[in-house]
Coordinates of C-alpha atoms and ligand atoms in Angstrom, one line a residue:
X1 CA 10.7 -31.9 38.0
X2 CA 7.6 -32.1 36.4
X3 CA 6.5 -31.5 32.9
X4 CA 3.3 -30.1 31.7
X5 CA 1.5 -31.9 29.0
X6 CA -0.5 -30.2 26.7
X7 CA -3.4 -31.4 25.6
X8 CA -3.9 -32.8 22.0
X9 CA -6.5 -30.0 21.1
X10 CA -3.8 -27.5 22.1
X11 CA -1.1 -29.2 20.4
X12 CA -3.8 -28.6 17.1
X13 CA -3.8 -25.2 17.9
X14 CA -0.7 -24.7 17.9
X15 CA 0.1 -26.4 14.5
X16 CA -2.8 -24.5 13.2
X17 CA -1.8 -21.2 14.9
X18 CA 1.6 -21.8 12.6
X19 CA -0.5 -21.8 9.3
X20 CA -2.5 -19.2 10.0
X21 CA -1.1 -16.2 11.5
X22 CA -1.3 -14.3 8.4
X23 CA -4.8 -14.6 8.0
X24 CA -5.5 -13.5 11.6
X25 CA -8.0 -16.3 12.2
X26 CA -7.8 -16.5 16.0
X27 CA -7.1 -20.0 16.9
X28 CA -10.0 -22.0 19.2
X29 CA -8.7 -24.8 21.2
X30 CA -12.4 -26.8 20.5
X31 CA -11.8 -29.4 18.0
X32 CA -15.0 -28.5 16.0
X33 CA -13.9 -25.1 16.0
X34 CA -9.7 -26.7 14.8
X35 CA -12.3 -28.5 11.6
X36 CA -14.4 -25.7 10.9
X37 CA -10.7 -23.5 10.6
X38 CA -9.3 -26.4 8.8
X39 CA -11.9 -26.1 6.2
X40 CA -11.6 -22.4 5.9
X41 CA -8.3 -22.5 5.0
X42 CA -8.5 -25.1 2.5
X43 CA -10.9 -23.1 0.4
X44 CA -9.2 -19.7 0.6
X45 CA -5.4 -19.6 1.9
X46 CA -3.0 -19.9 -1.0
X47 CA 0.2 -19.4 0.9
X48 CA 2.1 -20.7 4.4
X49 CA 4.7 -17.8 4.6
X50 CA 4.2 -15.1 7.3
X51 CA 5.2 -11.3 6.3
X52 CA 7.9 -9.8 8.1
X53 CA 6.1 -7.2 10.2
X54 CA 6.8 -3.6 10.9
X55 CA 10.8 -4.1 11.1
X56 CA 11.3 -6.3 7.7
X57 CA 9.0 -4.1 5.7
X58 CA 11.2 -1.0 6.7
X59 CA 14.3 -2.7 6.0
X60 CA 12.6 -3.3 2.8
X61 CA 12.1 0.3 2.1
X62 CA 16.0 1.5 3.7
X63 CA 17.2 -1.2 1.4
X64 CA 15.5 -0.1 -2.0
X65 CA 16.2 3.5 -1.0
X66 CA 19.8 2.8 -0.8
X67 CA 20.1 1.2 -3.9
X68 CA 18.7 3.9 -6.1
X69 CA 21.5 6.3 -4.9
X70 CA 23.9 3.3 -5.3
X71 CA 26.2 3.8 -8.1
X72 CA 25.0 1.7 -11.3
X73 CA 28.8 0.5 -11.6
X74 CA 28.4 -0.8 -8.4
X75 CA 25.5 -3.0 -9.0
X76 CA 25.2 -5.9 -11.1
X77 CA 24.8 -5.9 -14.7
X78 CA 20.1 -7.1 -16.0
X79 CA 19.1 -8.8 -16.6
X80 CA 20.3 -11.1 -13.9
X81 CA 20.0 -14.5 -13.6
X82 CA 19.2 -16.4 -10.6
X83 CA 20.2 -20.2 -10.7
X84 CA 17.3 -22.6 -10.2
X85 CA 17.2 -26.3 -8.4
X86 CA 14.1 -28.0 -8.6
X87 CA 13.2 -31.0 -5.9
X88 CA 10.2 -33.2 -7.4
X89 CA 9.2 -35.6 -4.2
X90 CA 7.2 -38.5 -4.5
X91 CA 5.6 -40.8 -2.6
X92 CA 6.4 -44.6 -2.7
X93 CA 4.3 -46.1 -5.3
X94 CA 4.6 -42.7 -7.4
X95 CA 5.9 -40.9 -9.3
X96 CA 7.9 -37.5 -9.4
X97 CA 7.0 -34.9 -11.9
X98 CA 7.6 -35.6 -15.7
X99 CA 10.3 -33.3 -17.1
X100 CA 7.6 -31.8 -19.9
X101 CA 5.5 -30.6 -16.1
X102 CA 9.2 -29.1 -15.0
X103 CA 9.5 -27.7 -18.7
X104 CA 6.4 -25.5 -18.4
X105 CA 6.9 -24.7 -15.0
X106 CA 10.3 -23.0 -15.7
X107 CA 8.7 -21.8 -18.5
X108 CA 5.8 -20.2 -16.8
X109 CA 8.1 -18.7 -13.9
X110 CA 10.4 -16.9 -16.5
X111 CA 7.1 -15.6 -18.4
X112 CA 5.7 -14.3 -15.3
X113 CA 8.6 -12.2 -14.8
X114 CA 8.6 -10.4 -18.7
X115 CA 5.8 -8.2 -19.6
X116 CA 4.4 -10.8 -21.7
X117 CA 2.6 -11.8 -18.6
X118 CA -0.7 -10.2 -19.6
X119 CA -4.3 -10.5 -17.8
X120 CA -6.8 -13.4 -19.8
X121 CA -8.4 -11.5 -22.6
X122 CA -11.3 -14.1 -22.4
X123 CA -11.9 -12.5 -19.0
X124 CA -14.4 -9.5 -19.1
X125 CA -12.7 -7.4 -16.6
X126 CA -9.4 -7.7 -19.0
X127 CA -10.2 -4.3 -19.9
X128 CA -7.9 -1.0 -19.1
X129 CA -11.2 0.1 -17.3
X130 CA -10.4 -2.3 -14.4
X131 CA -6.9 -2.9 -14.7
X132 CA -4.0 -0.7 -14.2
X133 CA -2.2 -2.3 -16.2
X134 CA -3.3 -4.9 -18.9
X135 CA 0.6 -6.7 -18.7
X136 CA 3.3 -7.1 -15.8
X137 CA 6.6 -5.4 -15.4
X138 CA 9.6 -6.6 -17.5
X139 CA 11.3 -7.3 -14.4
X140 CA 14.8 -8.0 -16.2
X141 CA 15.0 -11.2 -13.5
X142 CA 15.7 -14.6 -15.3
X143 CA 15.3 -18.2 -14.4
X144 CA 18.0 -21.0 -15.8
X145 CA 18.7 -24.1 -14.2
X146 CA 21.3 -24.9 -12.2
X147 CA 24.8 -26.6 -12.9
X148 CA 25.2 -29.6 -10.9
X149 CA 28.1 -31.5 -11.1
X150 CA 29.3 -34.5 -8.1
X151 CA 26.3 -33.4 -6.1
X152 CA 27.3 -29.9 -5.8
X153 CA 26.1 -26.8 -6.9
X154 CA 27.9 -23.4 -6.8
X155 CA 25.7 -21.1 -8.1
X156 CA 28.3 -19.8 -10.4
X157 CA 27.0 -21.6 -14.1
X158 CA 23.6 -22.5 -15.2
X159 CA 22.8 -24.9 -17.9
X160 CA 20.1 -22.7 -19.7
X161 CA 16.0 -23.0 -19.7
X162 CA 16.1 -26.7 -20.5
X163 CA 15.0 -29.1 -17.8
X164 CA 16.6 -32.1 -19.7
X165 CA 20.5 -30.8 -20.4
X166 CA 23.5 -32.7 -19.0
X167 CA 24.3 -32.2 -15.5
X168 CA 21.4 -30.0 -14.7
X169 CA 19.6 -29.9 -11.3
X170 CA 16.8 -31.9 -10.9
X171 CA 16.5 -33.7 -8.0
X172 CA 13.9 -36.5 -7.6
X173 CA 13.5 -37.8 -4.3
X174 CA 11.1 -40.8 -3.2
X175 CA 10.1 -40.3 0.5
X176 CA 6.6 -40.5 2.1
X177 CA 6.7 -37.9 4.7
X178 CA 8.2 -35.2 2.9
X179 CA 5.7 -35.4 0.1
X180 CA 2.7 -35.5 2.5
X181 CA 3.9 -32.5 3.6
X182 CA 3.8 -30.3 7.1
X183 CA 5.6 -27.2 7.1
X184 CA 5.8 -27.8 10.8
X185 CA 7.3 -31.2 10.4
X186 CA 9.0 -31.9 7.1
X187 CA 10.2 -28.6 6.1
X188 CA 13.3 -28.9 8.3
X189 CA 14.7 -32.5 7.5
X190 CA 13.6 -32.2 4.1
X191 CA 15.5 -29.5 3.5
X192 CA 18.6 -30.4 5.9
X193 CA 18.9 -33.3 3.4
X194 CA 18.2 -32.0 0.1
X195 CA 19.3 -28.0 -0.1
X196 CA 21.7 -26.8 -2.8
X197 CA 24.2 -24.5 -3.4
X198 CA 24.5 -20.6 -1.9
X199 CA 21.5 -17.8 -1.2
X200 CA 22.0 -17.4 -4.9
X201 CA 20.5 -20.5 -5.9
X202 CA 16.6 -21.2 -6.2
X203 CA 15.9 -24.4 -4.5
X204 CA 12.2 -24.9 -5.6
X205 CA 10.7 -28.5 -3.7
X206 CA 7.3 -29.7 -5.2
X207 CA 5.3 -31.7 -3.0
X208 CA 1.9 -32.6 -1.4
X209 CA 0.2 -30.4 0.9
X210 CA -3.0 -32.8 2.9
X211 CA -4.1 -29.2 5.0
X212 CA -4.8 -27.3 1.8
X213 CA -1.8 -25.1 2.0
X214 CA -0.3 -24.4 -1.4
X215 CA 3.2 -22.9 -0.5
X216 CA 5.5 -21.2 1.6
X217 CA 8.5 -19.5 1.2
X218 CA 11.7 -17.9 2.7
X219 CA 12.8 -13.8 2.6
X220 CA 15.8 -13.1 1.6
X221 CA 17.0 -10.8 4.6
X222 CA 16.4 -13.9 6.8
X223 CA 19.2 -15.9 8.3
X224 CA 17.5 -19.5 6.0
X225 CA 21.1 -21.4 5.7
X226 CA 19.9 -24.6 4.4
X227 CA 16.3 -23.7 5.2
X228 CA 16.5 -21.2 2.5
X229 CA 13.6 -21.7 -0.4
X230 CA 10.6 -22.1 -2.0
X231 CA 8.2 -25.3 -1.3
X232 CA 4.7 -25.3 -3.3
X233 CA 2.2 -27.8 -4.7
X234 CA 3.7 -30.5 -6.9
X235 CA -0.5 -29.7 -8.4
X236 CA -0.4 -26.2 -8.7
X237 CA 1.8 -26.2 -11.6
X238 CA 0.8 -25.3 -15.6
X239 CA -1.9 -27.9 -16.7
X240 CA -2.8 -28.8 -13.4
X241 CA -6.3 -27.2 -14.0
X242 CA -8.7 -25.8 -11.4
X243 CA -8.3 -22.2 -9.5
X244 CA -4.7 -22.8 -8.7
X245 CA -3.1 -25.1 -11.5
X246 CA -1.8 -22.4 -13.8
X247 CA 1.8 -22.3 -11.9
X248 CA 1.3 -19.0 -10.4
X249 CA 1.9 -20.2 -6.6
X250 CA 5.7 -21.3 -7.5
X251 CA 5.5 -16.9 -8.9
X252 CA 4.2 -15.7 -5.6
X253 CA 6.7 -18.1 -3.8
X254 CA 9.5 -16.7 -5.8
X255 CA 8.6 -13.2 -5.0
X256 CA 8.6 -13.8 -1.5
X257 CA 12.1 -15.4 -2.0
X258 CA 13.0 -12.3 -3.6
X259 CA 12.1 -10.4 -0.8
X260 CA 8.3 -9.1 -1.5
X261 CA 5.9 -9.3 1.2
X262 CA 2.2 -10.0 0.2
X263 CA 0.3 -6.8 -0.8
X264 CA -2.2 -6.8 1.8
X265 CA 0.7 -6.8 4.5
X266 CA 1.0 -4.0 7.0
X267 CA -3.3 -3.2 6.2
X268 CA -4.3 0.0 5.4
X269 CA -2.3 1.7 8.3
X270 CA 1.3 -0.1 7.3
X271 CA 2.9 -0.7 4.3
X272 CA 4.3 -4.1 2.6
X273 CA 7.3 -2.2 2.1
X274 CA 6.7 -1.1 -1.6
X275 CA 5.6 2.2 -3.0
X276 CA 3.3 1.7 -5.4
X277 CA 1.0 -1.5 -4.4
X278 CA -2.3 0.2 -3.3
X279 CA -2.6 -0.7 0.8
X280 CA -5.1 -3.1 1.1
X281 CA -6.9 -4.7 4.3
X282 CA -7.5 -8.5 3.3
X283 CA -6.3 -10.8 0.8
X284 CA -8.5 -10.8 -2.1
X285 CA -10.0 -14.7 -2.8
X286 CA -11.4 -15.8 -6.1
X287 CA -11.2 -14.0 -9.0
X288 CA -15.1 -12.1 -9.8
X289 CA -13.8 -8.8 -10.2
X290 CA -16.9 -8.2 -12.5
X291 CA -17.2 -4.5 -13.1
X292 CA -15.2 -2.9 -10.4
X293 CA -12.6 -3.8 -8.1
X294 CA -12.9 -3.8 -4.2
X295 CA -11.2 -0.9 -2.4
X296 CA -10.9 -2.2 1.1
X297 CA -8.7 1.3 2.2
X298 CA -10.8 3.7 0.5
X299 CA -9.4 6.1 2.4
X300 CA -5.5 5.6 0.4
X301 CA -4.4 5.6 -3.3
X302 CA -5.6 2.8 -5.4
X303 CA -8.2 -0.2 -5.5
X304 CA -7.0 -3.2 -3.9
X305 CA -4.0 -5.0 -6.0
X306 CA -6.2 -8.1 -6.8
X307 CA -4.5 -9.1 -9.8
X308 CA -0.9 -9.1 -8.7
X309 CA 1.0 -12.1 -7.9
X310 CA 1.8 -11.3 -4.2
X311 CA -1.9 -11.0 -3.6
X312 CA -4.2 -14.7 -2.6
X313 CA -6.3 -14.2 -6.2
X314 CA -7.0 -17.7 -8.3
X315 CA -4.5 -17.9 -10.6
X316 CA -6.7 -16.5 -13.7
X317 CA -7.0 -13.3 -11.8
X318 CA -2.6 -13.4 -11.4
X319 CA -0.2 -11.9 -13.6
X320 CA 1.4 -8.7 -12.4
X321 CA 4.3 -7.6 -10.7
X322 CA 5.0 -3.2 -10.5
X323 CA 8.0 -1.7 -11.3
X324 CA 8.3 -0.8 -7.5
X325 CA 8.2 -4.5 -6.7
X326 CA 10.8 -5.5 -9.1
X327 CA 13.0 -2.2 -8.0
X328 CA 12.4 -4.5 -4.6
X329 CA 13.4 -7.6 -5.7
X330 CA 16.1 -6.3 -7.7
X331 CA 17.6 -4.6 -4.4
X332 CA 17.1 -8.0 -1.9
X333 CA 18.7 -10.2 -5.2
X334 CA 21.9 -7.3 -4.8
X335 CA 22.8 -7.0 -1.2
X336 CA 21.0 -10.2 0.0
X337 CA 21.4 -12.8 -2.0
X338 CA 24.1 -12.0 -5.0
X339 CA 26.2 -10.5 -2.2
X340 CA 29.4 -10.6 -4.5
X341 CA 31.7 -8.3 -5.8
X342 CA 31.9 -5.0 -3.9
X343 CA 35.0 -2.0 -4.1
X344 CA 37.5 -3.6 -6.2
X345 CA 41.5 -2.7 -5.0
X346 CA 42.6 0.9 -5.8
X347 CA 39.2 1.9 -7.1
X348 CA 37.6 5.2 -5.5
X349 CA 33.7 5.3 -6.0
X350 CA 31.5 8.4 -5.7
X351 CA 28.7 9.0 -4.6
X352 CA 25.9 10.3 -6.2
X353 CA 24.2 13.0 -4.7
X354 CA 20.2 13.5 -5.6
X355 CA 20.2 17.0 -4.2
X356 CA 22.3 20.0 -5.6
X357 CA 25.8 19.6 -4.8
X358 CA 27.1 23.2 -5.4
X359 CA 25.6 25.1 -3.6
X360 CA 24.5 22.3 -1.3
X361 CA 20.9 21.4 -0.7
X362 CA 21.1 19.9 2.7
X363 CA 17.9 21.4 4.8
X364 CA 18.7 20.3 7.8
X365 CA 18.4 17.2 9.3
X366 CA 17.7 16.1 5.6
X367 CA 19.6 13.3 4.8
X368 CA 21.2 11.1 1.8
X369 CA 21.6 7.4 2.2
X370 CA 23.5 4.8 0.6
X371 CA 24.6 1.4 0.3
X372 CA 27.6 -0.4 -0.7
X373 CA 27.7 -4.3 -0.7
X374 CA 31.1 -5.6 1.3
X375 CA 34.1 -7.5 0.2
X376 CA 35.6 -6.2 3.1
X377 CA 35.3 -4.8 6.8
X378 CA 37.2 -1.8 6.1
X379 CA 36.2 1.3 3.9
X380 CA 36.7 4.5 3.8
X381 CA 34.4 7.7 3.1
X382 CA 35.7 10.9 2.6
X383 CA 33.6 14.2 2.4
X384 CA 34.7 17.0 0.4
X385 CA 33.7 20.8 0.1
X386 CA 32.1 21.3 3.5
X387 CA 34.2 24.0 4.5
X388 CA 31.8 25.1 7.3
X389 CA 30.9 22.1 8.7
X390 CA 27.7 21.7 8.1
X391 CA 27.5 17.8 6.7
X392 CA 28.5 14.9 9.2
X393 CA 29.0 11.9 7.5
X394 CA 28.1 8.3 9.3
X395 CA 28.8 5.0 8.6
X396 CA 27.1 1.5 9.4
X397 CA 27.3 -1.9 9.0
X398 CA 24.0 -3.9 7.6
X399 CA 21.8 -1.2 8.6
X400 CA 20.7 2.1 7.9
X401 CA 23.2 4.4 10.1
X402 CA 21.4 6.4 13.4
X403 CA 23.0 9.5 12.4
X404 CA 24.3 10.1 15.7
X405 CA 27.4 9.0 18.2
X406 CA 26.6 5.2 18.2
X407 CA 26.9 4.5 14.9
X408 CA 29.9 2.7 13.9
X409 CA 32.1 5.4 12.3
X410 CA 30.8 9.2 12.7
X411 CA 32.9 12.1 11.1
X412 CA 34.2 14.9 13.1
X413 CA 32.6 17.8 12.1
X414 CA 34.8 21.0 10.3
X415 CA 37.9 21.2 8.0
X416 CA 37.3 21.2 4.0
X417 CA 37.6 17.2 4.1
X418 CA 36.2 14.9 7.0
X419 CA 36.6 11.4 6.7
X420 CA 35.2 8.1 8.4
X421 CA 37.2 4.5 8.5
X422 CA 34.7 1.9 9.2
X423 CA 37.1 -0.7 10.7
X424 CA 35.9 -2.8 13.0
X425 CA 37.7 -4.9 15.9
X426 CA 38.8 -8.4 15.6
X427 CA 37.6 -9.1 12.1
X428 CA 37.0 -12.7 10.7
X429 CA 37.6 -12.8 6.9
X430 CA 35.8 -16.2 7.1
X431 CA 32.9 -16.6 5.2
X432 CA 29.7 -17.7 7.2
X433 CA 28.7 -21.3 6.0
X434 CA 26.0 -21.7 3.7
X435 CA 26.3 -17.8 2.8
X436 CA 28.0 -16.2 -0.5
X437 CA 31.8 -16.4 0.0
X438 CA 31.8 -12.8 0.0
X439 CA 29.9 -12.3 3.3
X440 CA 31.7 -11.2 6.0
X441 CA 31.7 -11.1 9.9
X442 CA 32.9 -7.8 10.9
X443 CA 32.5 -7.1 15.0
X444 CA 31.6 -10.6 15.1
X445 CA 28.1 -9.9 13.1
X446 CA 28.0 -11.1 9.4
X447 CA 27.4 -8.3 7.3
X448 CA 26.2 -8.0 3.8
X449 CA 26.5 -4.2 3.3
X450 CA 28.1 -0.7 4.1
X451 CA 25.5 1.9 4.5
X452 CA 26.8 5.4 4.3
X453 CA 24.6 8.5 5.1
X454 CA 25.5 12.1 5.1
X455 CA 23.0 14.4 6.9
X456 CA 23.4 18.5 7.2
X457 CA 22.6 20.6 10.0
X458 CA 21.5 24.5 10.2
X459 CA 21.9 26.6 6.8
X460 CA 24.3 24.6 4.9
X461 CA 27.2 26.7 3.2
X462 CA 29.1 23.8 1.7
X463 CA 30.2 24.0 -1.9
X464 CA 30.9 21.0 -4.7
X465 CA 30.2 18.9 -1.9
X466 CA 31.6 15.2 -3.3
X467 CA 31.5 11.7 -0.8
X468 CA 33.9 9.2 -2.5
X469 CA 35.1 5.7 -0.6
X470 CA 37.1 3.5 -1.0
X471 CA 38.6 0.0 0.9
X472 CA 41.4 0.1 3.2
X473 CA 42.2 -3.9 2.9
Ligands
ZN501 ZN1 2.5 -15.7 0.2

C-alpha cells in the first residue's frame, strides 16, 4: 500500500488554509502566492478562531431565546463571576510576563466588560454623531482569578482581582515551542499539559505568535475538554503600544469563549447570531473612521459595528459590547459553561408565558420555547387549562424540540391536563470528564439542558393555560 505524499507547497496550504478560512482568502498552492498571503495576514487578521457557521449561530439565537422565557429563579444570580487562569509561556533565555503586565491585563478585561469602557475622547470620531454609543454595555460579567491549591483548580473559589494573592493561578511555563506558537501545532500539547479546572474556568495562555496571528479562541457550545480556552499575544497586552497593545485581543478572545461570533459573521445575508449588531460584509481593519462609518450592507439596519470588540478594528477603535451580545454571553455562560444547579427536589417551576394566558394567544403554529438547565434526565411538564386541546406540549434534550412525533417526549393531545415525562433509556448519572459535575448523559448523549416548547394549533380555546415541571429523580 502506497501513500501519497503531498508536496511541501501543499502542506503550506494547508496550514495556511487553517488560519485563514475566516477571511476567505482562497489558498494558492505557489509559494510566492503562500508569502504574499503570509504578509496579508500579518498586517490585517487579528484573530485565528473560525465562526461557527449557519448551525452554531442558530443555536446561538434558540439558546438566548430560551433564556429570556426562562424563569429568573432559575438562572444564576449577576453579576457572575467567571474564574480566570492565566498561562504566561516563555522562551528559554526569557522571561514570562511580570505580575504588574498580568495586573493590567485583568484589569483591562474586567473594564472592558462595565460601561466604563468608553470610545478615546482624543479621537475625532468620539462624537455621538458616529457612534451609537459613546460607552459599552455594563455586561454584569466579572473576571477574579482563580483558586489553586495542589495543582488543582475547581472553579468553585476565586482569590479576587489581585494577580499576586496566595494560591492564585498563574502559571509560568518555560518551553520553546509553545511560545513560538502554531495553532496548528502547539495548541494541542500545550494545552493537554497545561489546562485547568472545569468549562467554568478561563484558562487565558499568553504567547508568541511568528505568522502574525494575535489570538484564537474556543466557543462554548463546543465539545473543547482540555482544549477549552483563550490563547492571545503575550504583546498585545495594556502598555504593549502599537495598533494592538491596548489588551483588547484577550476582550475579543473572551467573547468568543463566551460564545459570540465576530460581527461580520454570516455577511449581510446571515446573522452572527445576535440581534442588534448591524450585518456587516468584511471585518473592518484600522481604525480611520473619519467622519462617517462604512456601511458594507447598506441594504440592512445600521453602519458596520467597527468599534465593537468582536469586530478586527485596532484597538483604539475597540471598546463596545451591546446589550444583545451580553444577553448572548450571559445565556452560553448559563447553560454552557455554569451548567450547575438546575430543579431542586420537591420544587415545581412555572413557566412563564409571553403571550396572554387567559384567554390564550396561541395563533397557530405559534410557539413558546424554553429552557431549563439539567441536574437530571428526568422531568416532568405538565399543561394545564387546555380543555380543547389545542396546545401540544414537546420536550427535548439539548436542542430546541421539532414540535412533532420525534421529539423525545410529545404530549397527547386533549383532557384539561396533558403531561410529558422526559425519561430517557439507560441513563448514566456519570459526569462527562472535563465537563461541570452536573452534566449528564442521558440516551447516551451528554446534555446540558431541557428545552420545553408548547405550540397551538387551529383557534385556540384554552383558558389560564399554566406549564409547570418539575424532576422525577
Ligand atoms: Zn475573533
Amino acid at each position: 500500500m502506497s501513500h501519497h505524499r503531498p508536496t511541501f507547497a501543499a502542506i503550506q496550504c494547508a496550514f495556511l488554509t487553517a488560519i485563514v478560512t475566516i477571511s476567505g482568502i482562497e489558498c494558492h498552492s505557489e509559494h510566492h502566492h503562500y508569502i504574499e498571503h503570509l504578509r496579508h495576514l500579518q498586517s490585517t487578521d487579528r484573530c485565528e478562531t473560525t465562526d461557527p457557521g449557519k448551525a452554531g449561530e442558530d443555536a446561538i439565537i434558540t439558546a438566548v431565546a430560551a433564556f429570556r422565557n426562562t424563569p429568573k429563579a432559575q438562572r444564576t444570580s449577576l453579576p457572575i463571576v467567571v474564574p480566570v487562569c492565566f498561562h504566561t509561556l516563555y522562551a528559554t533565555g526569557g522571561a514570562p510576563l511580570t505580575d504588574e503586565k498580568l495586573q493590567m491585563t485583568l484589569d483591562h478585561l474586567n473594564q472592558a466588560f462595565t460601561a466604563s469602557s468608553c470610545c478615546d475622547t482624543a479621537q475625532a470620531w468620539c462624537t455621538s454623531a458616529i457612534v451609537d454609543s459613546l460607552c459599552s454595555t455594563e455586561t454584569q460579567i466579572t473576571f477574579e482569578m482563580a483558586e489553586l491549591v495542589g495543582g488543582v483548580v475547581t472553579g468553585d473559589t476565586t482569590v479576587g482581582t489581585q494577580v499576586t494573592a496566595p494560591n492564585v493561578c498563574v502559571i509560568r511555563t518555560e518551553n520553546d515551542d509553545w511560545f513560538t506558537h502554531t495553532k496548528s501545532i502547539d495548541e494541542a500539547p500545550m494545552k493537554e499539559a497545561l489546562h485547568l479546572g472545569d468549562r467554568r474556568v478561563l484558562n487565558a495562555y499568553f504567547v508568541d505568535f511568528p505568522n502574525g496571528s494575535l489570538g484564537y479562541a474556543t466557543f462554548p457550545f463546543n465539545e473543547n475538554g482540555k482544549l477549552d480556552g483563550v490563547v492571545v499575544g503575550f504583546d498585545t497586552l495594556p502598555g504593549d503600544g502599537g495598533r494592538f497593545g491596548e489588551g483588547d485581543t484577550l476582550v475579543h478572545e473572551v467573547g468568543h469563549w463566551l460564545g459570540l461570533p465576530h460581527t461580520f459573521a454570516g455577511g449581510c445575508f446571515a446573522s452572527d447570531g445576535v440581534l442588534d449588531t448591524a450585518k456587516t460584509r468584511d471585518p473592518y481593519r484600522g481604525c480611520t473612521p473619519q467622519l462617517t462609518r462604512p456601511d458594507s450592507c447598506p441594504t440592512s439596519t445600521g453602519a458596520d459595528p467597527i468599534f465593537n470588540f468582536m469586530d478586527y478594528s485596532d484597538d483604539i477603535c475597540m471598546y463596545e459590547f451591546t446589550a444583545g451580545q451580553k444577553e448572548t454571553m450571559l445565556a452560553m455562560w448559563e447553560f454552557y459553561r455554569l451548567g450547575d444547579g438546575g430543579i431542586a427536589a420537591n420544587e415545581i417551576i412555572q413557566l412563564q408565558l409571553d403571550v396572554p394566558s387567559n384567554p390564550i394567544d396561541l395563533f397557530p403554529r405559534q410557539k413558546q420555547l424554553y429552557m431549563l438547565r439539567t441536574n437530571t434526565c428526568e422531568v416532568t411538564c405538565n399543561l394545564s387549562g387546555d380543555k380543547e386541546g389545542d396546545v401540544d406540549l414537546f420536550m427535548e434534550y439539548d436542542q430546541a424540540p421539532q414540535f412533532d412525533d420525534s421529539d423525545s417526549c410529545v404530549s397527547e393531545s386533549g383532557g384539561n391536563t396533558e403531561s410529558c415525562r422526559l425519561k430517557s433509556s439507560g441513563v448514566s448519572m456519570v459526569p462527562v470528564a472535563c465537563r461541570n459535575r452536573s452534566r449528564r448523559q442521558c440516551n447516551d448523549r451528554t446534555v446540558d439542558a431541557i428545552y420545553v416548547g408548547i405550540q397551538g394549533y387551529g383557534i385556540s380555546t384554552a383558558q389560564n393555560l399554566v406549564v409547570t415541571c418539575f424532576r422525577n429523580s
